[in-house]
mmCIF file of C-alpha atoms and ligand atoms in Angstrom:
data_model
loop_
_atom_site.group_PDB
_atom_site.id
_atom_site.type_symbol
_atom_site.label_atom_id
_atom_site.label_comp_id
_atom_site.label_asym_id
_atom_site.label_seq_id
_atom_site.Cartn_x
_atom_site.Cartn_y
_atom_site.Cartn_z
ATOM 1 C CA UNK H 1298 3.156 -38.358 -14.786
ATOM 2 C CA UNK H 1299 4.599 -35.669 -12.433
ATOM 3 C CA UNK H 1300 3.816 -33.120 -15.134
ATOM 4 C CA UNK H 1301 0.177 -34.288 -15.296
ATOM 5 C CA UNK H 1302 -0.595 -34.020 -11.384
ATOM 6 C CA UNK H 1303 1.410 -30.693 -11.067
ATOM 7 C CA UNK H 1304 -0.837 -29.242 -14.000
ATOM 8 C CA UNK H 1305 -4.142 -30.442 -12.641
ATOM 9 C CA UNK H 1306 -2.911 -28.998 -9.157
ATOM 10 C CA UNK H 1307 -2.170 -25.794 -10.900
ATOM 11 C CA UNK H 1308 -5.579 -25.805 -12.572
ATOM 12 C CA UNK H 1309 -7.398 -26.779 -9.359
ATOM 13 C CA UNK H 1310 -5.837 -23.887 -7.366
ATOM 14 C CA UNK H 1311 -7.080 -21.454 -10.048
ATOM 15 C CA UNK H 1312 -10.465 -22.931 -9.974
ATOM 16 C CA UNK H 1313 -10.637 -22.783 -6.270
ATOM 17 C CA UNK H 1314 -9.682 -19.192 -6.218
ATOM 18 C CA UNK H 1315 -12.466 -18.454 -8.945
ATOM 19 C CA UNK H 1316 -14.837 -20.072 -6.476
ATOM 20 C CA UNK H 1317 -13.704 -17.635 -3.841
ATOM 21 C CA UNK H 1318 -12.370 -20.332 -1.652
ATOM 22 C CA UNK H 1319 -9.253 -19.477 0.548
ATOM 23 C CA UNK H 1320 -6.111 -20.840 -0.609
ATOM 24 C CA UNK H 1321 -3.645 -22.770 1.648
ATOM 25 C CA UNK H 1322 -0.270 -21.729 2.373
ATOM 26 C CA UNK H 1323 1.154 -24.336 0.329
ATOM 27 C CA UNK H 1324 -1.030 -23.400 -2.589
ATOM 28 C CA UNK H 1325 0.063 -19.722 -2.230
ATOM 29 C CA UNK H 1326 3.714 -20.748 -1.960
ATOM 30 C CA UNK H 1327 3.003 -22.989 -5.252
ATOM 31 C CA UNK H 1328 1.841 -20.061 -7.235
ATOM 32 C CA UNK H 1329 4.554 -17.811 -5.997
ATOM 33 C CA UNK H 1330 7.148 -20.419 -7.279
ATOM 34 C CA UNK H 1331 5.553 -20.526 -10.840
ATOM 35 C CA UNK H 1332 8.321 -20.257 -13.420
ATOM 36 C CA UNK H 1333 6.567 -21.168 -16.712
ATOM 37 C CA UNK H 1334 5.344 -18.314 -18.871
ATOM 38 C CA UNK H 1335 2.028 -20.066 -19.877
ATOM 39 C CA UNK H 1336 1.152 -20.658 -16.449
ATOM 40 C CA UNK H 1337 2.150 -17.357 -15.262
ATOM 41 C CA UNK H 1338 -0.147 -15.737 -17.925
ATOM 42 C CA UNK H 1339 -3.053 -17.985 -16.990
ATOM 43 C CA UNK H 1340 -2.356 -16.776 -13.309
ATOM 44 C CA UNK H 1341 -2.505 -13.199 -14.302
ATOM 45 C CA UNK H 1342 -5.661 -13.816 -16.419
ATOM 46 C CA UNK H 1343 -7.356 -15.208 -13.457
ATOM 47 C CA UNK H 1344 -6.415 -12.205 -11.296
ATOM 48 C CA UNK H 1345 -7.936 -9.838 -13.986
ATOM 49 C CA UNK H 1346 -11.059 -12.078 -14.020
ATOM 50 C CA UNK H 1347 -11.420 -11.736 -10.285
ATOM 51 C CA UNK H 1348 -10.846 -7.948 -10.403
ATOM 52 C CA UNK H 1349 -13.542 -7.462 -13.060
ATOM 53 C CA UNK H 1350 -15.988 -9.584 -10.884
ATOM 54 C CA UNK H 1351 -15.538 -7.152 -8.085
ATOM 55 C CA UNK H 1352 -14.434 -3.824 -9.678
ATOM 56 C CA UNK H 1353 -15.426 -3.959 -13.266
ATOM 57 C CA UNK H 1354 -12.235 -2.929 -14.791
ATOM 58 C CA UNK H 1355 -12.387 0.408 -12.961
ATOM 59 C CA UNK H 1356 -9.363 1.875 -11.600
ATOM 60 C CA UNK H 1357 -8.815 4.254 -8.332
ATOM 61 C CA UNK H 1358 -5.938 6.587 -8.234
ATOM 62 C CA UNK H 1359 -4.274 8.129 -5.238
ATOM 63 C CA UNK H 1360 -2.558 11.423 -4.885
ATOM 64 C CA UNK H 1361 0.415 11.325 -2.896
ATOM 65 C CA UNK H 1362 1.874 14.163 -0.398
ATOM 66 C CA UNK H 1363 5.190 13.168 1.230
ATOM 67 C CA UNK H 1364 5.266 16.238 3.410
ATOM 68 C CA UNK H 1365 7.937 15.606 5.832
ATOM 69 C CA UNK H 1366 11.242 13.648 4.918
ATOM 70 C CA UNK H 1367 12.658 13.743 8.436
ATOM 71 C CA UNK H 1368 12.576 10.593 10.411
ATOM 72 C CA UNK H 1369 13.747 9.394 13.663
ATOM 73 C CA UNK H 1370 13.915 5.787 12.721
ATOM 74 C CA UNK H 1371 16.678 3.935 10.776
ATOM 75 C CA UNK H 1372 15.143 1.453 8.564
ATOM 76 C CA UNK H 1373 17.956 -0.112 6.676
ATOM 77 C CA UNK H 1374 16.241 0.052 3.181
ATOM 78 C CA UNK H 1375 14.992 3.680 3.312
ATOM 79 C CA UNK H 1376 16.696 6.825 2.292
ATOM 80 C CA UNK H 1377 14.940 8.872 4.926
ATOM 81 C CA UNK H 1378 16.658 6.912 7.754
ATOM 82 C CA UNK H 1379 17.993 9.101 10.520
ATOM 83 C CA UNK H 1380 21.647 7.962 9.798
ATOM 84 C CA UNK H 1381 21.527 9.197 6.199
ATOM 85 C CA UNK H 1382 23.084 12.597 6.965
ATOM 86 C CA UNK H 1383 23.805 13.549 3.311
ATOM 87 C CA UNK H 1384 20.140 13.456 2.411
ATOM 88 C CA UNK H 1385 18.619 16.842 1.693
ATOM 89 C CA UNK H 1386 15.207 16.817 3.687
ATOM 90 C CA UNK H 1387 12.308 18.985 3.789
ATOM 91 C CA UNK H 1388 9.384 19.670 5.938
ATOM 92 C CA UNK H 1389 6.609 21.409 4.032
ATOM 93 C CA UNK H 1390 4.352 24.098 5.745
ATOM 94 C CA UNK H 1391 0.565 23.867 6.106
ATOM 95 C CA UNK H 1392 0.045 26.060 3.076
ATOM 96 C CA UNK H 1393 2.246 23.951 0.820
ATOM 97 C CA UNK H 1394 0.518 20.701 1.973
ATOM 98 C CA UNK H 1395 -2.884 22.273 1.232
ATOM 99 C CA UNK H 1396 -1.774 23.599 -2.128
ATOM 100 C CA UNK H 1397 -0.429 20.037 -3.207
ATOM 101 C CA UNK H 1398 -3.613 18.402 -2.001
ATOM 102 C CA UNK H 1399 -5.787 20.997 -3.886
ATOM 103 C CA UNK H 1400 -3.900 20.559 -6.924
ATOM 104 C CA UNK H 1401 -4.130 16.694 -6.719
ATOM 105 C CA UNK H 1402 -7.882 16.988 -6.122
ATOM 106 C CA UNK H 1403 -8.396 19.402 -9.010
ATOM 107 C CA UNK H 1404 -6.565 16.908 -11.200
ATOM 108 C CA UNK H 1405 -9.166 14.281 -10.342
ATOM 109 C CA UNK H 1406 -7.511 11.811 -7.836
ATOM 110 C CA UNK H 1407 -9.767 9.695 -5.682
ATOM 111 C CA UNK H 1408 -7.996 9.881 -2.408
ATOM 112 C CA UNK H 1409 -5.208 12.210 -0.754
ATOM 113 C CA UNK H 1410 -2.437 10.283 0.998
ATOM 114 C CA UNK H 1411 -0.610 12.132 3.589
ATOM 115 C CA UNK H 1412 2.770 10.759 4.358
ATOM 116 C CA UNK H 1413 5.714 11.579 6.459
ATOM 117 C CA UNK H 1414 8.589 9.942 8.155
ATOM 118 C CA UNK H 1415 8.512 9.686 12.041
ATOM 119 C CA UNK H 1416 9.583 13.438 11.985
ATOM 120 C CA UNK H 1417 10.441 14.449 15.573
ATOM 121 C CA UNK H 1418 8.839 17.953 14.778
ATOM 122 C CA UNK H 1419 5.602 16.007 15.134
ATOM 123 C CA UNK H 1420 6.485 13.352 17.410
ATOM 124 C CA UNK H 1421 8.279 15.203 20.073
ATOM 125 C CA UNK H 1422 5.780 18.050 20.739
ATOM 126 C CA UNK H 1423 1.990 17.376 21.602
ATOM 127 C CA UNK H 1424 0.777 20.260 19.526
ATOM 128 C CA UNK H 1425 2.667 18.916 16.453
ATOM 129 C CA UNK H 1426 0.098 16.098 16.069
ATOM 130 C CA UNK H 1427 -2.862 18.271 16.908
ATOM 131 C CA UNK H 1428 -1.732 20.677 14.104
ATOM 132 C CA UNK H 1429 -1.666 17.606 11.823
ATOM 133 C CA UNK H 1430 -5.004 16.144 12.776
ATOM 134 C CA UNK H 1431 -6.475 19.449 12.162
ATOM 135 C CA UNK H 1432 -4.736 19.775 8.939
ATOM 136 C CA UNK H 1433 -5.977 16.233 7.718
ATOM 137 C CA UNK H 1434 -9.667 17.243 8.657
ATOM 138 C CA UNK H 1435 -9.397 20.438 6.588
ATOM 139 C CA UNK H 1436 -7.960 18.804 3.616
ATOM 140 C CA UNK H 1437 -10.690 16.374 3.722
ATOM 141 C CA UNK H 1438 -13.208 19.070 3.845
ATOM 142 C CA UNK H 1439 -11.545 21.196 1.296
ATOM 143 C CA UNK H 1440 -11.128 18.423 -1.228
ATOM 144 C CA UNK H 1441 -14.137 16.578 -0.475
ATOM 145 C CA UNK H 1442 -11.968 13.552 -0.890
ATOM 146 C CA UNK H 1443 -11.187 10.591 1.401
ATOM 147 C CA UNK H 1444 -8.006 10.969 3.218
ATOM 148 C CA UNK H 1445 -5.267 8.632 4.153
ATOM 149 C CA UNK H 1446 -2.534 9.305 6.679
ATOM 150 C CA UNK H 1447 0.841 7.337 6.653
ATOM 151 C CA UNK H 1448 2.582 9.134 9.582
ATOM 152 C CA UNK H 1449 4.231 5.821 11.081
ATOM 153 C CA UNK H 1450 3.593 4.514 14.586
ATOM 154 C CA UNK H 1451 2.000 7.487 16.180
ATOM 155 C CA UNK H 1452 0.585 7.464 19.612
ATOM 156 C CA UNK H 1453 -2.686 5.534 20.282
ATOM 157 C CA UNK H 1454 -4.366 8.947 21.111
ATOM 158 C CA UNK H 1455 -3.158 10.721 18.032
ATOM 159 C CA UNK H 1456 -4.864 7.859 16.066
ATOM 160 C CA UNK H 1457 -8.044 8.563 17.817
ATOM 161 C CA UNK H 1458 -7.593 12.219 16.966
ATOM 162 C CA UNK H 1459 -7.322 11.297 13.170
ATOM 163 C CA UNK H 1460 -10.352 9.003 13.442
ATOM 164 C CA UNK H 1461 -12.273 11.836 15.085
ATOM 165 C CA UNK H 1462 -11.132 14.277 12.316
ATOM 166 C CA UNK H 1463 -12.694 11.924 9.619
ATOM 167 C CA UNK H 1464 -9.464 10.581 8.333
ATOM 168 C CA UNK H 1465 -10.568 7.438 6.424
ATOM 169 C CA UNK H 1466 -7.297 5.292 6.068
ATOM 170 C CA UNK H 1467 -4.372 4.420 8.241
ATOM 171 C CA UNK H 1468 -1.462 2.966 6.209
ATOM 172 C CA UNK H 1469 1.440 1.419 8.014
ATOM 173 C CA UNK H 1470 3.433 -1.243 6.286
ATOM 174 C CA UNK H 1471 5.078 -3.796 8.237
ATOM 175 C CA UNK H 1472 7.297 -4.830 5.258
ATOM 176 C CA UNK H 1473 7.600 -8.373 6.572
ATOM 177 C CA UNK H 1474 5.846 -10.727 8.998
ATOM 178 C CA UNK H 1475 8.868 -12.516 9.847
ATOM 179 C CA UNK H 1476 9.970 -11.302 13.077
ATOM 180 C CA UNK H 1477 13.638 -11.816 12.513
ATOM 181 C CA UNK H 1478 13.612 -10.118 9.106
ATOM 182 C CA UNK H 1479 11.531 -7.223 10.710
ATOM 183 C CA UNK H 1480 14.217 -6.561 13.441
ATOM 184 C CA UNK H 1481 16.836 -6.550 10.619
ATOM 185 C CA UNK H 1482 14.877 -4.091 8.392
ATOM 186 C CA UNK H 1483 13.460 -2.007 11.049
ATOM 187 C CA UNK H 1484 16.078 -1.937 13.817
ATOM 188 C CA UNK H 1485 14.862 -0.962 17.313
ATOM 189 C CA UNK H 1486 11.230 -0.746 16.187
ATOM 190 C CA UNK H 1487 8.527 -2.798 17.962
ATOM 191 C CA UNK H 1488 6.889 -5.445 15.632
ATOM 192 C CA UNK H 1489 3.843 -5.523 18.052
ATOM 193 C CA UNK H 1490 3.527 -1.788 18.310
ATOM 194 C CA UNK H 1491 3.509 -1.311 14.584
ATOM 195 C CA UNK H 1492 1.027 -4.243 13.991
ATOM 196 C CA UNK H 1493 -0.990 -3.186 17.089
ATOM 197 C CA UNK H 1494 -1.764 0.383 15.571
ATOM 198 C CA UNK H 1495 -3.423 -1.197 12.740
ATOM 199 C CA UNK H 1496 -5.640 -3.218 14.783
ATOM 200 C CA UNK H 1497 -6.519 -0.132 16.688
ATOM 201 C CA UNK H 1498 -7.046 1.913 13.815
ATOM 202 C CA UNK H 1499 -9.703 -0.781 12.480
ATOM 203 C CA UNK H 1500 -11.332 -0.727 15.833
ATOM 204 C CA UNK H 1501 -11.588 3.072 15.551
ATOM 205 C CA UNK H 1502 -13.314 2.600 12.255
ATOM 206 C CA UNK H 1503 -10.345 3.442 9.938
ATOM 207 C CA UNK H 1504 -9.651 1.322 6.881
ATOM 208 C CA UNK H 1505 -6.343 -0.054 7.003
ATOM 209 C CA UNK H 1506 -3.565 -0.644 4.389
ATOM 210 C CA UNK H 1507 -0.912 -3.275 5.089
ATOM 211 C CA UNK H 1508 2.052 -3.818 2.568
ATOM 212 C CA UNK H 1509 5.289 -6.126 2.244
ATOM 213 C CA UNK H 1510 8.480 -5.366 0.532
ATOM 214 C CA UNK H 1511 9.918 -7.913 -1.729
ATOM 215 C CA UNK H 1512 13.688 -8.379 -2.483
ATOM 216 C CA UNK H 1513 14.858 -8.157 1.004
ATOM 217 C CA UNK H 1514 15.584 -11.751 1.787
ATOM 218 C CA UNK H 1515 12.255 -13.054 2.467
ATOM 219 C CA UNK H 1516 11.264 -16.668 1.324
ATOM 220 C CA UNK H 1517 8.042 -17.462 -0.454
ATOM 221 C CA UNK H 1518 6.711 -18.819 2.719
ATOM 222 C CA UNK H 1519 7.261 -15.655 4.417
ATOM 223 C CA UNK H 1520 5.178 -14.007 1.846
ATOM 224 C CA UNK H 1521 2.510 -16.505 2.329
ATOM 225 C CA UNK H 1522 2.469 -15.739 5.948
ATOM 226 C CA UNK H 1523 2.432 -12.080 5.169
ATOM 227 C CA UNK H 1524 -0.809 -12.838 3.396
ATOM 228 C CA UNK H 1525 -2.188 -14.665 6.325
ATOM 229 C CA UNK H 1526 -1.340 -11.793 8.693
ATOM 230 C CA UNK H 1527 -3.052 -9.388 6.299
ATOM 231 C CA UNK H 1528 -6.176 -11.602 6.386
ATOM 232 C CA UNK H 1529 -6.128 -11.733 10.259
ATOM 233 C CA UNK H 1530 -5.804 -7.976 10.350
ATOM 234 C CA UNK H 1531 -8.699 -7.547 7.787
ATOM 235 C CA UNK H 1532 -6.605 -5.135 5.660
ATOM 236 C CA UNK H 1533 -8.700 -3.174 3.035
ATOM 237 C CA UNK H 1534 -5.749 -2.475 1.020
ATOM 238 C CA UNK H 1535 -2.911 -5.035 0.604
ATOM 239 C CA UNK H 1536 0.212 -4.194 -1.308
ATOM 240 C CA UNK H 1537 3.782 -5.245 -2.319
ATOM 241 C CA UNK H 1538 6.600 -3.055 -3.291
ATOM 242 C CA UNK H 1539 9.999 -4.138 -4.762
ATOM 243 C CA UNK H 1540 12.883 -3.220 -2.698
ATOM 244 C CA UNK H 1541 14.747 -0.268 -4.565
ATOM 245 C CA UNK H 1542 18.303 0.525 -3.378
ATOM 246 C CA UNK H 1543 18.754 3.828 -1.894
ATOM 247 C CA UNK H 1544 22.162 6.019 -1.670
ATOM 248 C CA UNK H 1545 23.262 6.586 1.834
ATOM 249 C CA UNK H 1546 21.744 3.391 3.083
ATOM 250 C CA UNK H 1547 23.429 -0.059 4.161
ATOM 251 C CA UNK H 1548 21.411 -1.668 1.289
ATOM 252 C CA UNK H 1549 22.527 0.736 -1.309
ATOM 253 C CA UNK H 1550 24.416 -2.024 -3.061
ATOM 254 C CA UNK H 1551 21.723 -4.460 -2.950
ATOM 255 C CA UNK H 1552 20.138 -5.112 -6.484
ATOM 256 C CA UNK H 1553 16.398 -4.503 -6.880
ATOM 257 C CA UNK H 1554 14.634 -7.833 -7.580
ATOM 258 C CA UNK H 1555 13.404 -8.695 -11.026
ATOM 259 C CA UNK H 1556 9.836 -7.367 -11.404
ATOM 260 C CA UNK H 1557 8.421 -10.740 -12.049
ATOM 261 C CA UNK H 1558 8.583 -11.441 -8.471
ATOM 262 C CA UNK H 1559 6.323 -8.440 -7.616
ATOM 263 C CA UNK H 1560 3.914 -9.102 -10.358
ATOM 264 C CA UNK H 1561 3.501 -12.673 -9.159
ATOM 265 C CA UNK H 1562 2.710 -11.393 -5.697
ATOM 266 C CA UNK H 1563 0.230 -8.804 -7.048
ATOM 267 C CA UNK H 1564 -1.532 -11.609 -8.886
ATOM 268 C CA UNK H 1565 -1.506 -13.913 -5.756
ATOM 269 C CA UNK H 1566 -2.845 -10.993 -3.531
ATOM 270 C CA UNK H 1567 -5.750 -10.727 -6.036
ATOM 271 C CA UNK H 1568 -6.491 -14.278 -5.708
ATOM 272 C CA UNK H 1569 -6.289 -14.293 -2.052
ATOM 273 C CA UNK H 1570 -8.011 -10.876 -1.554
ATOM 274 C CA UNK H 1571 -10.505 -10.777 -4.593
ATOM 275 C CA UNK H 1572 -12.409 -7.838 -3.323
ATOM 276 C CA UNK H 1573 -9.691 -5.744 -1.637
ATOM 277 C CA UNK H 1574 -7.747 -2.837 -3.127
ATOM 278 C CA UNK H 1575 -4.418 -3.780 -4.469
ATOM 279 C CA UNK H 1576 -2.043 -0.977 -5.714
ATOM 280 C CA UNK H 1577 0.283 -0.656 -8.636
ATOM 281 C CA UNK H 1578 2.762 1.963 -7.230
ATOM 282 C CA UNK H 1579 4.365 4.664 -9.491
ATOM 283 C CA UNK H 1580 7.027 4.927 -6.721
ATOM 284 C CA UNK H 1581 9.170 1.988 -7.781
ATOM 285 C CA UNK H 1582 9.621 2.487 -11.565
ATOM 286 C CA UNK H 1583 7.648 5.577 -12.378
ATOM 287 C CA UNK H 1584 5.368 4.685 -15.094
ATOM 288 C CA UNK H 1585 7.748 1.584 -16.012
ATOM 289 C CA UNK H 1586 5.804 -1.594 -15.600
ATOM 290 C CA UNK H 1587 2.504 0.072 -14.735
ATOM 291 C CA UNK H 1588 0.612 -1.800 -17.571
ATOM 292 C CA UNK H 1589 2.237 -5.163 -16.170
ATOM 293 C CA UNK H 1590 1.214 -4.293 -12.720
ATOM 294 C CA UNK H 1591 -2.302 -3.722 -13.850
ATOM 295 C CA UNK H 1592 -2.108 -6.883 -15.961
ATOM 296 C CA UNK H 1593 -1.317 -8.800 -13.031
ATOM 297 C CA UNK H 1594 -4.522 -7.763 -11.179
ATOM 298 C CA UNK H 1595 -3.901 -4.273 -9.298
ATOM 299 C CA UNK H 1596 -6.790 -2.027 -9.256
ATOM 300 C CA UNK H 1597 -5.458 1.280 -7.704
ATOM 301 C CA UNK H 1598 -2.609 3.384 -8.961
ATOM 302 C CA UNK H 1599 -0.886 5.141 -6.213
ATOM 303 C CA UNK H 1600 1.865 7.907 -5.732
ATOM 304 C CA UNK H 1601 0.599 10.492 -8.220
ATOM 305 C CA UNK H 1602 2.514 13.582 -7.334
ATOM 306 C CA UNK H 1603 1.928 17.139 -8.586
ATOM 307 C CA UNK H 1604 4.771 18.338 -10.790
ATOM 308 C CA UNK H 1605 7.012 21.352 -9.813
ATOM 309 C CA UNK H 1606 6.065 21.844 -6.133
ATOM 310 C CA UNK H 1607 9.113 20.188 -4.700
ATOM 311 C CA UNK H 1608 7.407 17.140 -3.289
ATOM 312 C CA UNK H 1609 9.103 13.780 -3.815
ATOM 313 C CA UNK H 1610 8.300 10.247 -3.767
ATOM 314 C CA UNK H 1611 9.730 7.636 -1.187
ATOM 315 C CA UNK H 1612 11.587 4.903 -3.081
ATOM 316 C CA UNK H 1613 11.813 7.108 -6.286
ATOM 317 C CA UNK H 1614 12.471 10.756 -5.113
ATOM 318 C CA UNK H 1615 12.071 12.314 -8.411
ATOM 319 C CA UNK H 1616 11.683 9.715 -11.143
ATOM 320 C CA UNK H 1617 8.747 10.906 -13.646
ATOM 321 C CA UNK H 1618 7.613 13.748 -11.261
ATOM 322 C CA UNK H 1619 8.615 17.068 -12.777
ATOM 323 C CA UNK H 1620 7.970 15.611 -16.346
ATOM 324 C CA UNK H 1621 4.365 15.333 -15.197
ATOM 325 C CA UNK H 1622 4.160 11.800 -15.689
ATOM 326 C CA UNK H 1623 3.140 10.834 -12.334
ATOM 327 C CA UNK H 1624 -0.410 12.552 -13.037
ATOM 328 C CA UNK H 1625 -3.663 11.513 -14.529
ATOM 329 C CA UNK H 1626 -2.774 12.454 -17.747
ATOM 330 C CA UNK H 1627 0.533 10.747 -17.567
ATOM 331 C CA UNK H 1628 -1.022 7.413 -16.676
ATOM 332 C CA UNK H 1629 -4.216 7.496 -18.822
ATOM 333 C CA UNK H 1630 -2.543 5.913 -21.703
ATOM 334 C CA UNK H 1631 -1.357 3.032 -19.603
ATOM 335 C CA UNK H 1632 -5.059 2.392 -18.310
ATOM 336 C CA UNK H 1633 -6.296 2.455 -21.889
ATOM 337 C CA UNK H 1634 -3.573 0.073 -22.932
ATOM 338 C CA UNK H 1635 -4.754 -2.407 -20.254
ATOM 339 C CA UNK H 1636 -8.269 -2.002 -21.222
ATOM 340 C CA UNK H 1637 -9.196 -0.405 -17.976
ATOM 341 C CA UNK H 1638 -11.042 2.959 -17.112
ATOM 342 C CA UNK H 1639 -10.779 5.434 -14.395
ATOM 343 C CA UNK H 1640 -13.386 5.026 -11.787
ATOM 344 C CA UNK H 1641 -15.724 7.927 -11.080
ATOM 345 C CA UNK H 1642 -15.313 9.923 -7.759
ATOM 346 C CA UNK H 1643 -18.465 8.633 -6.361
ATOM 347 C CA UNK H 1644 -17.384 4.822 -7.029
ATOM 348 C CA UNK H 1645 -14.365 5.310 -4.783
ATOM 349 C CA UNK H 1646 -16.298 7.301 -2.183
ATOM 350 C CA UNK H 1647 -18.993 4.594 -2.023
ATOM 351 C CA UNK H 1648 -16.459 1.803 -1.716
ATOM 352 C CA UNK H 1649 -14.846 3.453 1.337
ATOM 353 C CA UNK H 1650 -18.100 4.255 2.951
ATOM 354 C CA UNK H 1651 -19.569 0.604 2.411
ATOM 355 C CA UNK H 1652 -16.301 -0.791 4.000
ATOM 356 C CA UNK H 1653 -16.563 1.782 7.007
ATOM 357 C CA UNK H 1654 -19.992 0.714 7.459
ATOM 358 C CA UNK H 1655 -19.149 -2.961 7.577
ATOM 359 C CA UNK H 1656 -16.464 -1.978 10.108
ATOM 360 C CA UNK H 1657 -19.023 -0.280 12.299
ATOM 361 C CA UNK H 1658 -21.352 -3.365 12.315
ATOM 362 C CA UNK H 1659 -18.433 -5.622 13.006
ATOM 363 C CA UNK H 1660 -17.405 -3.385 16.021
ATOM 364 C CA UNK H 1661 -21.022 -3.576 17.272
ATOM 365 C CA UNK H 1662 -20.976 -7.422 17.022
ATOM 366 C CA UNK H 1663 -17.666 -7.542 18.877
ATOM 367 C CA UNK H 1664 -15.842 -9.395 15.993
ATOM 368 C CA UNK H 1665 -13.033 -6.940 15.661
ATOM 369 C CA UNK H 1666 -12.328 -6.438 19.472
ATOM 370 C CA UNK H 1667 -9.014 -7.700 20.587
HETATM 371 C C1 MD0 P 3147 3.188 4.728 -2.719
HETATM 372 N N1 MD0 P 3147 5.091 6.006 -1.951
HETATM 373 O O1 MD0 P 3147 2.094 4.777 -3.004
HETATM 374 C C2 MD0 P 3147 3.822 5.757 -1.864
HETATM 375 C C3 MD0 P 3147 3.865 5.178 -0.338
HETATM 376 C C4 MD0 P 3147 2.204 5.161 1.637
HETATM 377 N N2 MD0 P 3147 0.915 5.238 2.058
HETATM 378 C C5 MD0 P 3147 2.375 5.033 0.100
HETATM 379 C C6 MD0 P 3147 4.651 3.970 -0.163
HETATM 380 O O2 MD0 P 3147 3.858 4.236 -3.629
HETATM 381 FE FE1 SF4 P 3148 11.423 6.422 8.626
HETATM 382 FE FE2 SF4 P 3148 9.435 5.294 7.327
HETATM 383 FE FE3 SF4 P 3148 11.909 5.365 6.462
HETATM 384 FE FE4 SF4 P 3148 11.693 3.779 8.169
HETATM 385 S S1 SF4 P 3148 10.580 3.525 6.187
HETATM 386 S S2 SF4 P 3148 13.231 5.247 8.047
HETATM 387 S S3 SF4 P 3148 10.163 4.859 9.456
HETATM 388 S S4 SF4 P 3148 10.434 6.926 6.739
#
C-alpha cells in the first residue's frame, strides 16, 4: 500500500515536471532522497527528456581562465583562502590572460570565463578594476565570444563597468542559501552583499550564474531552498559542485561526498529549471564522471583549460590539465558516448542574446526591479 502510493507519487512528480509545472519543496526533497536504482534512472531519463526538449542534445562548452589565485577572503573550503600561506600563487599578466583566452577561442569553446580570487591587487586600487574591465572588453572583441566574469563581490560601480564593457555573464556562487551554513563556509562575508550583487547584475542586463556546493553539511531541505532562491533570482545558469577537500584548509580532512548526491542534484535542477543552463564541471573529477553528469541532464561542460600555460582549476588545480584532457578534443569522446553533440558557436551566442533581450524587456516592465 505504502509502496503503491509512494510509486504513484514518484510518477506524478515526473509527470508534473514534464508538463513544466513547478515542483514544491516537498517534491524536490522527495526526489533528492531517492535511493532506488530504477527510480534514479527514471529521474535521469526525465532530466534528459527535458534537456532534449529545450536544447536538442546540443552541449555548450566554456573555457576557464583562473587568472589570479590571490584572495583576501578565508572561505573554509577553498585552497585560495588567505590563511593558506603554503599555497603557491600566481597573478597572470594581461598578455598571459589574452593568450589563454585566444587559445581557448581557437580551440572552439563557446564562452570565456574570467575568474579570480578577491585579489587585493584589484580590490585595493581603483585602477585595478579599470584595467580588468578594459581587458574583459578586449577579450570579448578579440575572441568574438561571450564573456563571463567571476571576480567575487566587486563594488557596484565595477559591476556597472563590466556591463558597459559588454561582459555577458556574472558568476558568483552563494554555495548555500542557509544563512548559518553560509557564515560557517564564508566567514566574515556578507550574505546579503553577495546575493545583492547578483540582483544588481541582472538589473544591469547581465546574465547570472548561481551555484551551490554539496557535501558541506547541508540538508536536502537546504538544497530545495537553494533552488527556490535561484528561481527568485532568475538565474540563467544554475550549478552544483561537490565539495573537494583542499590541503592547507580547515576542511582538508573532510571527505568528498559520493557523486550520486551531485548527480541527483543536477537531475533535479533540470526538472526545476528545464530551460536553463546546467553545468557539468571538469573541475571536480577532471573527465571522471563527465558522462554521468551529462546523463543526469547537464548541458554545459565548464572549466576547459588550455594545457601548458600554467593556469589552474579551482577545486582541482592540475588534474587532467597538462595531459590536454580538459580540452575540446579531450571531452569529445564523452559527448559521443552520451549521444550528445557540440553546439555551434552561433547557437550559444543566440541563446545568450535571446536571454539578454528578455532581461531588457523585463527591466522595461519593471519586473526585475528591487
Ligand atoms: C568551473 N572552476 O566551472 C570553474 C569555476 C567559475 N565561474 C567557475 C567554479 O568548474
Ligand atoms: Fe577567495 Fe573565492 Fe576561495 Fe572564497 S572561494 S577564498 S572568495 S577564491
